[in-house]
Short mmCIF file of C-alpha atoms in Angstrom, two decimals:
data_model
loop_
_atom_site.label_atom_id
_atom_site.label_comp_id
_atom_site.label_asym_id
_atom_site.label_seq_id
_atom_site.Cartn_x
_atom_site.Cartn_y
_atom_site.Cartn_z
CA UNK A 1 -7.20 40.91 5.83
CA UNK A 2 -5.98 41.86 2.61
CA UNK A 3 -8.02 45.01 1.17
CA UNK A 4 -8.32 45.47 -2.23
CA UNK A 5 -7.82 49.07 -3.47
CA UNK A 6 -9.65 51.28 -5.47
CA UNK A 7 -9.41 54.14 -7.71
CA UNK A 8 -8.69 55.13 -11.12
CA UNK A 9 -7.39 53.26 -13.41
CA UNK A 10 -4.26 52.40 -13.98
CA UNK A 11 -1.69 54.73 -16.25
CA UNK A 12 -0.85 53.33 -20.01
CA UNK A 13 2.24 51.04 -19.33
CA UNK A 14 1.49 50.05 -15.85
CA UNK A 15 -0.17 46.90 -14.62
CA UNK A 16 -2.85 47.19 -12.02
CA UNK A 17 -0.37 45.95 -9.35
CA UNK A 18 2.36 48.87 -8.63
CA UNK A 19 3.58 48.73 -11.77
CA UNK A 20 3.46 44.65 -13.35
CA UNK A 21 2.86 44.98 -16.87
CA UNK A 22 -0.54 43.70 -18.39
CA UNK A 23 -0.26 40.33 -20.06
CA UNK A 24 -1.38 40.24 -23.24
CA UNK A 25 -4.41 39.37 -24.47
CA UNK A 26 -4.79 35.70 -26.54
CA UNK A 27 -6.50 37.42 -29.71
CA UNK A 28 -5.20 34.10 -31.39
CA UNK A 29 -5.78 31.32 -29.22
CA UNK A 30 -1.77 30.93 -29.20
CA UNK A 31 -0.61 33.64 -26.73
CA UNK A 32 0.11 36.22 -29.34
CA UNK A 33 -0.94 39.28 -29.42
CA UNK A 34 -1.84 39.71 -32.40
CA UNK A 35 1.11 40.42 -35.29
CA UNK A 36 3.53 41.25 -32.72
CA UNK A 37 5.04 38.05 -33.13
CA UNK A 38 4.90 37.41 -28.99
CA UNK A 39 5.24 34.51 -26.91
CA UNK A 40 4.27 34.79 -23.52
CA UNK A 41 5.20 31.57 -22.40
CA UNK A 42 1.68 30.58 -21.82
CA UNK A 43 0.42 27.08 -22.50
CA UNK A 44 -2.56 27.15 -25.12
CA UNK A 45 -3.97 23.89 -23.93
CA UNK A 46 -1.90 21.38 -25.88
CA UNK A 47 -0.48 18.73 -23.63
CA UNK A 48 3.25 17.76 -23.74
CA UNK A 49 5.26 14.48 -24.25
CA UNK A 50 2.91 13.70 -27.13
CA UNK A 51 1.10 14.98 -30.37
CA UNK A 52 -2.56 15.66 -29.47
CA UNK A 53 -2.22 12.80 -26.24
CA UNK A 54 -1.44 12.66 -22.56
CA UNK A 55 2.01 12.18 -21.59
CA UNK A 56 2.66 8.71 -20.81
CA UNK A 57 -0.41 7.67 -18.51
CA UNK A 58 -1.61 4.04 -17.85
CA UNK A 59 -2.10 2.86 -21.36
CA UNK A 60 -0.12 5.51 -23.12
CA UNK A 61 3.46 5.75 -23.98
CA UNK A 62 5.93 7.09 -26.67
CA UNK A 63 4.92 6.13 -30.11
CA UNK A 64 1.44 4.61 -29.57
CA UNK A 65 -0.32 6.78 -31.63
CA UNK A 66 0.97 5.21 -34.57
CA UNK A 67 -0.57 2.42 -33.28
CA UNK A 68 -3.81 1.83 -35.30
CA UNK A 69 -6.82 0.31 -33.27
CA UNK A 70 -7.85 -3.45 -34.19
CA UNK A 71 -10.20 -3.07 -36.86
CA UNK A 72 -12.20 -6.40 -35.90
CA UNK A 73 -14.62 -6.10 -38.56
CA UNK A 74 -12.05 -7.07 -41.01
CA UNK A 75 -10.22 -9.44 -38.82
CA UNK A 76 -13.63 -11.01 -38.13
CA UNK A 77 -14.17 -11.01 -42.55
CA UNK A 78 -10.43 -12.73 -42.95
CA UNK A 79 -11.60 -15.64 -40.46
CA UNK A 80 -14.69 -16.06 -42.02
CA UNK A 81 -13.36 -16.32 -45.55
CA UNK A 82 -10.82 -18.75 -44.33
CA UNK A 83 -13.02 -21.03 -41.93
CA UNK A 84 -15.20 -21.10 -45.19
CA UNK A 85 -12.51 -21.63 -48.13
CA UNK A 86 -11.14 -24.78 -45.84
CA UNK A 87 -14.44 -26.32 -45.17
CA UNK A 88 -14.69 -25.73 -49.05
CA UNK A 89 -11.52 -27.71 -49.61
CA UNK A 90 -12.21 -30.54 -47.41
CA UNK A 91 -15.33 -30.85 -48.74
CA UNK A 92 -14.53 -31.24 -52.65
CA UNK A 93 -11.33 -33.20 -51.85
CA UNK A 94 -13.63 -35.95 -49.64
CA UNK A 95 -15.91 -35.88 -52.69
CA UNK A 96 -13.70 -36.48 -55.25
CA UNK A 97 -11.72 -38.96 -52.88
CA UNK A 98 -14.64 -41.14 -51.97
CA UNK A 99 -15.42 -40.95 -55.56
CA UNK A 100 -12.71 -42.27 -56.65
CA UNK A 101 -13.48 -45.10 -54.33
CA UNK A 102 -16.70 -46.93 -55.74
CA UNK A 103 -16.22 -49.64 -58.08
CA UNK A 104 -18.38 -49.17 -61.11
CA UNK A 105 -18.01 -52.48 -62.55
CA UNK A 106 -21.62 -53.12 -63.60
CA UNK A 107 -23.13 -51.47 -67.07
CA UNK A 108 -26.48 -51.92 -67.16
CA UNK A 109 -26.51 -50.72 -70.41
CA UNK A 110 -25.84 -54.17 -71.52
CA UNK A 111 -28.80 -56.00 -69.78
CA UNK A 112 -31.47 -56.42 -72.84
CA UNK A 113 -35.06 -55.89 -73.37
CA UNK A 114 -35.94 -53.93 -70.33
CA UNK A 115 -38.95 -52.40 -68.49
CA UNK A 116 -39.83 -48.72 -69.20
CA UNK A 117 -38.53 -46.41 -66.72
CA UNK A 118 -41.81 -45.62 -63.86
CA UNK A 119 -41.70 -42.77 -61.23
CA UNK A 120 -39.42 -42.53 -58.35
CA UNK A 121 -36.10 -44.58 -58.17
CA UNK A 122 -35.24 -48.38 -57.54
CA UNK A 123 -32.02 -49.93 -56.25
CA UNK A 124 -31.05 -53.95 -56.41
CA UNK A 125 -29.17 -54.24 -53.24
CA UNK A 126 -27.54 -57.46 -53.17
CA UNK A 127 -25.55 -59.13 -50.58
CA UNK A 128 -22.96 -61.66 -52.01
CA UNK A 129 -20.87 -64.21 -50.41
CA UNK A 130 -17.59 -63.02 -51.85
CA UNK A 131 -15.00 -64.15 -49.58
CA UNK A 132 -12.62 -61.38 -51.82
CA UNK A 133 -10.03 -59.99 -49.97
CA UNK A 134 -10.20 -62.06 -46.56
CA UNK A 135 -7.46 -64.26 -45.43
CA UNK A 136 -7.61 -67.76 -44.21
CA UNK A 137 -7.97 -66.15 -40.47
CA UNK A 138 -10.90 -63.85 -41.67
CA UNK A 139 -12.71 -66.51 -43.07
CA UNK A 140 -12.69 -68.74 -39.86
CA UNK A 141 -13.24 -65.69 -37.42
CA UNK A 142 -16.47 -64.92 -40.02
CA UNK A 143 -17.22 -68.48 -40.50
CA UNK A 144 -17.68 -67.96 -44.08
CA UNK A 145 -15.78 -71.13 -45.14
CA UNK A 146 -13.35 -71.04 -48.53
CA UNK A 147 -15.64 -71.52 -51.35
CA UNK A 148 -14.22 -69.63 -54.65
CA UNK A 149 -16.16 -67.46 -56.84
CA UNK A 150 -19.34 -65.84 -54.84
CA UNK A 151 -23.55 -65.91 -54.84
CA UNK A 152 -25.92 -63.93 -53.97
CA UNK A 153 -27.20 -64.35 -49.82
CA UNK A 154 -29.42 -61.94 -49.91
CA UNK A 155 -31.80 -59.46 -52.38
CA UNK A 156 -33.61 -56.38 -52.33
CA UNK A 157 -35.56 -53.66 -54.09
CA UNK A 158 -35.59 -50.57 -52.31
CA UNK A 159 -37.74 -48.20 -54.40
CA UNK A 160 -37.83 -44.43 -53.27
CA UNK A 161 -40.20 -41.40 -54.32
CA UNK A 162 -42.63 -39.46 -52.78
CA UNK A 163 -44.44 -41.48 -51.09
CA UNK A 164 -41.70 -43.08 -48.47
CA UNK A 165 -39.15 -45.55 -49.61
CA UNK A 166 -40.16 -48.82 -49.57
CA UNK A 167 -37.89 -52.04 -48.95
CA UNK A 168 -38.90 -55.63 -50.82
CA UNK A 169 -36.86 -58.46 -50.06
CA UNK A 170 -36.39 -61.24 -52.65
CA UNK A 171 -35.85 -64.62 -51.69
CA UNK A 172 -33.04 -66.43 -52.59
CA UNK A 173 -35.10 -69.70 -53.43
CA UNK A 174 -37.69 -67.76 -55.19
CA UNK A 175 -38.84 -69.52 -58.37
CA UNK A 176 -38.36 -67.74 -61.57
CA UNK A 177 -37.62 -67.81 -64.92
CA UNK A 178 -34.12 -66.95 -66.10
CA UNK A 179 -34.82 -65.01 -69.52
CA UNK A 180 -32.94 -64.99 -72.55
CA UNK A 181 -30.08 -62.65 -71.94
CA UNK A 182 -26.57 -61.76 -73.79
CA UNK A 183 -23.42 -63.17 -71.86
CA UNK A 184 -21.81 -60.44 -70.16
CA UNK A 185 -18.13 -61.88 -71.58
CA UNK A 186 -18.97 -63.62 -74.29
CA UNK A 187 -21.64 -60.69 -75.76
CA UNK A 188 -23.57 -64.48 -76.89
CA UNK A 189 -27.09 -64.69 -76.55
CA UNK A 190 -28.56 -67.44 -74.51
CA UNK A 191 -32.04 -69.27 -74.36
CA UNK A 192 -34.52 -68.62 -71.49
CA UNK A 193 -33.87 -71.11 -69.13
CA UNK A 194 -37.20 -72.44 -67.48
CA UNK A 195 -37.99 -72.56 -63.17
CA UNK A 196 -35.11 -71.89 -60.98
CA UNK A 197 -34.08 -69.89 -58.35
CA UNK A 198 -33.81 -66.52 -58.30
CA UNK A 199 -30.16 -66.59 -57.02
CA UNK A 200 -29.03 -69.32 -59.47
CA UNK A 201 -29.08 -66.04 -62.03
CA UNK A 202 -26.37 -64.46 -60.22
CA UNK A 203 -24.37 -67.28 -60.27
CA UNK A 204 -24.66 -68.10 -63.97
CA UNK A 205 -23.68 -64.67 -65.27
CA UNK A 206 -23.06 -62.34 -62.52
CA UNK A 207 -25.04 -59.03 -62.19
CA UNK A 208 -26.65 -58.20 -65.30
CA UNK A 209 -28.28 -61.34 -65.19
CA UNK A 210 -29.53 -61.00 -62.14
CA UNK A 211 -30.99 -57.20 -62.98
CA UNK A 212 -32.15 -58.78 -65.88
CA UNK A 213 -34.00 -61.77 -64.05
CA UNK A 214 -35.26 -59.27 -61.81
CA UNK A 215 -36.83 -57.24 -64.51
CA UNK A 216 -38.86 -60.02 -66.51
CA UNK A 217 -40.21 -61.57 -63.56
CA UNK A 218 -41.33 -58.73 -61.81
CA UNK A 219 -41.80 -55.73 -64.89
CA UNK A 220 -40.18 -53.44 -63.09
CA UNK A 221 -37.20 -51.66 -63.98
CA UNK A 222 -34.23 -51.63 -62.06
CA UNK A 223 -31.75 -48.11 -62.08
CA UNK A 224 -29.42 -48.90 -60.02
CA UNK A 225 -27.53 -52.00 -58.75
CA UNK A 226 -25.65 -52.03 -55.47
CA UNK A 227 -23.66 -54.85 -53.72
CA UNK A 228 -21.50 -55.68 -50.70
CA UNK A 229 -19.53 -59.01 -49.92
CA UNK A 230 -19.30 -60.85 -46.57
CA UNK A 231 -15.54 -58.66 -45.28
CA UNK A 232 -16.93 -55.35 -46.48
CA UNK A 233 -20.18 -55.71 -44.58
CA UNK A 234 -18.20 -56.77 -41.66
CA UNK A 235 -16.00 -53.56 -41.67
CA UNK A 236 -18.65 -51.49 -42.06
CA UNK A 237 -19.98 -52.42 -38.98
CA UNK A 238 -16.83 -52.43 -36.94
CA UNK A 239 -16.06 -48.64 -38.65
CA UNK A 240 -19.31 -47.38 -37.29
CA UNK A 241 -18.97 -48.62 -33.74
CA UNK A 242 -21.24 -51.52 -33.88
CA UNK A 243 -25.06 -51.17 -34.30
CA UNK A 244 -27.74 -51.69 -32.02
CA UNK A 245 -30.46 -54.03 -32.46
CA UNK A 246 -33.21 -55.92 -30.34
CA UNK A 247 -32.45 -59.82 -31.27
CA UNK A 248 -36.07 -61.05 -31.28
CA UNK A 249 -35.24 -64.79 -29.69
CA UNK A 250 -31.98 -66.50 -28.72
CA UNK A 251 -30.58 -67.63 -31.54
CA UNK A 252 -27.45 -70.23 -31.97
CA UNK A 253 -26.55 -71.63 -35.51
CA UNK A 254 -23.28 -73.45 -36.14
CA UNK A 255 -23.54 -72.82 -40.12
CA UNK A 256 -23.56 -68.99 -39.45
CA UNK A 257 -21.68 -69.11 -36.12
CA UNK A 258 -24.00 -66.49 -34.45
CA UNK A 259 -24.38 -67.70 -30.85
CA UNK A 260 -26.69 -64.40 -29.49
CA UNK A 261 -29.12 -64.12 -26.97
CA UNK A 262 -32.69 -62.41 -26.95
CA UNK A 263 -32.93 -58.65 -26.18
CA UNK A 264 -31.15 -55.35 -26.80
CA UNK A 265 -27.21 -55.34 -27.40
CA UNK A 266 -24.68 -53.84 -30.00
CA UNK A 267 -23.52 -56.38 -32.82
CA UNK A 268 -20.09 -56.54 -33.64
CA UNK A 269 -18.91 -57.11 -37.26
CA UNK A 270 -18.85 -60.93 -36.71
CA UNK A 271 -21.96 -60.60 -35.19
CA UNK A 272 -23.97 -58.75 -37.81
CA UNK A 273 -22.96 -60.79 -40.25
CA UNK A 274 -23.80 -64.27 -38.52
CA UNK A 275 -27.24 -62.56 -37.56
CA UNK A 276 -27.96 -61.74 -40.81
CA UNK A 277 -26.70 -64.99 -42.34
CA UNK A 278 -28.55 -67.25 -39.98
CA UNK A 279 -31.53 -69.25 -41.25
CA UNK A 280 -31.47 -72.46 -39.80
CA UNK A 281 -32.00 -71.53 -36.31
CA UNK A 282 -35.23 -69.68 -37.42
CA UNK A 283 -38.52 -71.18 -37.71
CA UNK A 284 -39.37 -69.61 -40.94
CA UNK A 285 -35.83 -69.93 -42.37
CA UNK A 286 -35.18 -68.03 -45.26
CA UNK A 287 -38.45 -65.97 -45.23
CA UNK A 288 -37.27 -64.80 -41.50
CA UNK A 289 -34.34 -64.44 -42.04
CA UNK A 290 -34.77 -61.77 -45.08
CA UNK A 291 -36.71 -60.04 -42.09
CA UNK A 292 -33.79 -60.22 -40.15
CA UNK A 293 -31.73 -58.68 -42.58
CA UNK A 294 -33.97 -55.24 -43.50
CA UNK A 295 -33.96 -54.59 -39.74
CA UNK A 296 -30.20 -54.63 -39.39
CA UNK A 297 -29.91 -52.65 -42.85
CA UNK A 298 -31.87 -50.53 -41.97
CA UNK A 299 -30.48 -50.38 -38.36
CA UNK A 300 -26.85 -49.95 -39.78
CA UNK A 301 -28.20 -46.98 -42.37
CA UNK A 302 -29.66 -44.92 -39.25
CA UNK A 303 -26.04 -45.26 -37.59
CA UNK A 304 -24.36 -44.51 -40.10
CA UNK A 305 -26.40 -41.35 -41.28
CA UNK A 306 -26.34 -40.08 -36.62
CA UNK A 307 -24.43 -36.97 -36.25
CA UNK A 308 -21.99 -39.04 -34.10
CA UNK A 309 -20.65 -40.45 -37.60
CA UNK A 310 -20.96 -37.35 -39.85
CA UNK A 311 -19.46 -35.13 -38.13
CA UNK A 312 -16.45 -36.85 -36.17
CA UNK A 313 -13.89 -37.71 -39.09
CA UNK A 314 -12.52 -40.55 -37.08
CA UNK A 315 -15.38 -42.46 -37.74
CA UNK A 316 -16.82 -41.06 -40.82
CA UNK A 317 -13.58 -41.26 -43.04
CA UNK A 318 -13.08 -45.23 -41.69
CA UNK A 319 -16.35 -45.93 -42.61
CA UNK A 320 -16.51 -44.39 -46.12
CA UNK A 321 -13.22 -46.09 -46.71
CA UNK A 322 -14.65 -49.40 -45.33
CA UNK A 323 -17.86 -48.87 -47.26
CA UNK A 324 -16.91 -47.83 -50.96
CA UNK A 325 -13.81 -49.87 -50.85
CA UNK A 326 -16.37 -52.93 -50.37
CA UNK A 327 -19.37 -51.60 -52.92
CA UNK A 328 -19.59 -52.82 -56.31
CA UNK A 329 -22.29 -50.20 -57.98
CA UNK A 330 -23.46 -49.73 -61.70
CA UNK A 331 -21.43 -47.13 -64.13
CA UNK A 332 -24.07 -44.57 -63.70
CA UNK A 333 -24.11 -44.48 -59.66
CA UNK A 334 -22.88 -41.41 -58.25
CA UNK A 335 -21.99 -40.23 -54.26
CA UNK A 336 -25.49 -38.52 -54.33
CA UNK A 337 -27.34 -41.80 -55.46
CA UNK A 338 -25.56 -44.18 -52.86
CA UNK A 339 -26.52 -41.37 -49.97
CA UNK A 340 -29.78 -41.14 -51.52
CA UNK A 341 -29.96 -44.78 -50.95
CA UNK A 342 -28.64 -44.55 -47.15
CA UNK A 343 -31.22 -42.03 -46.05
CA UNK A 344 -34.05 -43.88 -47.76
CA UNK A 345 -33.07 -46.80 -46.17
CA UNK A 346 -32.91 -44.75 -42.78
CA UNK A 347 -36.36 -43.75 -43.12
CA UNK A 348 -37.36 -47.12 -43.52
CA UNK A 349 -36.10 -48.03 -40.35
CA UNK A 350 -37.68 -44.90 -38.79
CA UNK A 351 -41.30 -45.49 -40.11
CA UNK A 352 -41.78 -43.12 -42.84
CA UNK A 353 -41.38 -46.24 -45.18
CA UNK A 354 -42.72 -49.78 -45.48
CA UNK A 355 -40.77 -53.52 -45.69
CA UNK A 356 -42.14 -56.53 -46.34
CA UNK A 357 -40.68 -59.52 -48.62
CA UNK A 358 -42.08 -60.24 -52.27
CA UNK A 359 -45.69 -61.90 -51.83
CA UNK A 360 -45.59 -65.73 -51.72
CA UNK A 361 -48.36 -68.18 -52.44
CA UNK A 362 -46.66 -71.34 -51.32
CA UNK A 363 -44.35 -73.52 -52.92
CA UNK A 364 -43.79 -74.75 -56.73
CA UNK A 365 -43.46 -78.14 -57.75
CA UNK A 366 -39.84 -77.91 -57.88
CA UNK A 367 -39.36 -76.94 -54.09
CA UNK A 368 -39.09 -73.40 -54.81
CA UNK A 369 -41.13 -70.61 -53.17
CA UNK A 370 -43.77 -69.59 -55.73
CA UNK A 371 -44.41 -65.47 -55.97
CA UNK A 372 -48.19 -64.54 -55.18
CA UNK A 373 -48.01 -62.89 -58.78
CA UNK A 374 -51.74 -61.43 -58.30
CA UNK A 375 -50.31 -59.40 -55.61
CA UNK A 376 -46.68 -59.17 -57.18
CA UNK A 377 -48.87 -57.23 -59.89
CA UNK A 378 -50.64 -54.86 -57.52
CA UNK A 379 -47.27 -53.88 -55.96
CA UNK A 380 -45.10 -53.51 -59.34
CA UNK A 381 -47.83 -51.24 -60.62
CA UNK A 382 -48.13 -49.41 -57.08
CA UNK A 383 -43.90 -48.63 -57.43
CA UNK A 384 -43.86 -48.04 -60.62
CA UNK A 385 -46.27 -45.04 -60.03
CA UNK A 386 -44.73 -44.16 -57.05
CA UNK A 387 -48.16 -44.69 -55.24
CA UNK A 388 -48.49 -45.25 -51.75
CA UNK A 389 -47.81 -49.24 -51.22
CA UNK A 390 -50.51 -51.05 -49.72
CA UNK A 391 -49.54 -54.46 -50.36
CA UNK A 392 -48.42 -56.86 -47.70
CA UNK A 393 -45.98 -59.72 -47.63
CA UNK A 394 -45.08 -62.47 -46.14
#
């Protein structure tokens, strides 16, 4: 066992082991010894192979410490502004492209002596049997035959405020009185013309004279006018995917070539449009089939408004292109009016609104369906108000 000795100290000079001189004292933490200027060879606690680091252990190396660490906070800000400035971008270029799109080639600036302006906001939505566009093989597929020029197959007021939208369909045979109105070409005025029917006004002088039948028969004014022809409806349809709809009976009609069967299914664009064209197959012929059509319009609007439309671009851009390519609106009918006119149409279909065709007392002398005009007044003054419409139709 080793002992340890004692005794006195050690002389100046000599280390406490036979003579091994004392190591210096660290007075400044870097083996010196003060001023002396010595180096005892001593590490001070830096570690070598690298400034301030570890020499090359699992994750180190030469030259990573000029290797900054990922400052994710701004990487995370960079994506952020770009995810946002692209979504931007697409957003004002679809804008301005389906803008671009819609046919403004009705000024209803022109039609003459009209209603005051009431509360809330009412669309003619007319359905025309333009045949514009579709080749020989279209027309047969569609059944639409080749007549030139086109009329109006179906009409409707959708009005829309604050009390639901509500959704009036006008029938085609409705008898009215075509006012005296200024030719839309000619800029002639023409006399009143007495009882016809309501969609002989289209066919005399187009739109205007339609909105401006509309107006003196019913008082109410009319701010914007919205129509689609027999191929653009079709599209439509086809962009979206179909649309589903419970067919309330079986119904076959040669004239229309719809050939469907009773119960749930998803219409086709041939299909739509011979379901919403057919009247002689149903009992209450064109009263029904106005029916027929608000269902599927509103059917079609709640498709295309589904998530499943909006947000996949192969479907949505197909069916704006099919859509606005196909619209004829008024000059003063923006994006924000037409989708306006989609949701209110939507709601319709999901029961925050009402439908019901214009009130009808029986028929005129003429053949033509005569307007209940007792109730026709009750219901103009409820829409023009934007009151909550309790009046029923047929």
């Amino acid at each position: 066992m080793r002992q340890v000795r004692r005794g006195p100290a050690a002389p100046p000079g000599q280390g406490a082991y036979g003579g091994v001189p004392q190591q210096p004292s660290y007075v400044d933490g870097q083996g010196h010894g003060g001023s002396d200027g010595y180096d005892s060879g001593y590490n001070t606690g830096q570690v070598y192979g690298r400034p301030g680091g570890g020499s090359g252990g699992p994750g180190g190396g030469p030259g990573d410490a000029s290797r900054p660490a990922p400052d994710w906070r701004r990487r995370v800000k960079l994506t952020t502004i770009t995810v946002v400035t692209v979504l931007v971008v697409t957003t004002v270029g679809t804008y301005f492209w389906a803008d671009s799109k819609l046919n403004r080639d009705v000024d209803l600036a022109t039609v003459i002596d009209r209603p005051e302006k009431g509360e809330g906001t009412n669309y003619l939505i007319v359905g025309s049997d333009s045949r514009e566009g579709m080749s020989d093989e279209d027309k047969k597929k569609l059944h639409t035959g080749s007549a030139e020029g086109k009329r109006t197959d179906s009409m409707m007021i959708l009005h829309t405020g604050d009390n639901g939208p509500t959704l009036i369909s006008l029938p085609r045979d409705s008898n009215v009185t075509i006012p005296e109105f200024k030719g839309s070409e000619s800029g002639n005025t023409r006399p009143a013309m007495g009882a016809n029917k309501l969609n002989a006004a289209y066919s005399i002088d187009g739109p205007t004279l339609l909105v401006r039948t509309v107006e003196f028969n019913t008082g109410l004014h009319i701010d914007h006018y919205v129509e689609i022809g027999f191929g653009g409806f079709a599209s439509i349809v086809d962009a979206v995917g179909g649309v589903e709809m419970d067919i309330p009976q079986d119904i076959k009609d040669t004239k229309s070539g719809a050939d469907l069967k009773k119960g749930k299914q998803t219409l086709n664009g041939e299909e739509a449009l011979a379901f919403v064209r057919t009247r002689y197959a149903l009992a209450g012929s064109d009263l029904d089939r106005t029916k027929n059509q608000q269902k599927f319009l509103s059917a079609l609007a709640n498709q295309v408004a589904t998530p499943g439309t909006v947000l996949n671009p192969f479907k949505l851009y197909p069916t704006m292109g099919a859509g606005l390519d196909s619209l004829v609106v008024d000059k003063d009918m923006g994006l924000f009016d037409l989708a306006g006119m989609f949701w209110a149409m939507k709601g319709v279909s999901g029961g925050e609104g009402k439908s019901l065709n214009m009130p009808i007392s029986g028929n005129a002398a003429n053949g033509n369906l005569q307007w209940d005009m007792t109730k026709v007044k009750t219901l103009v003054g409820q829409l023009r108000n934007d009151e909550k419409v309790t009046v029923s139709g047929n």
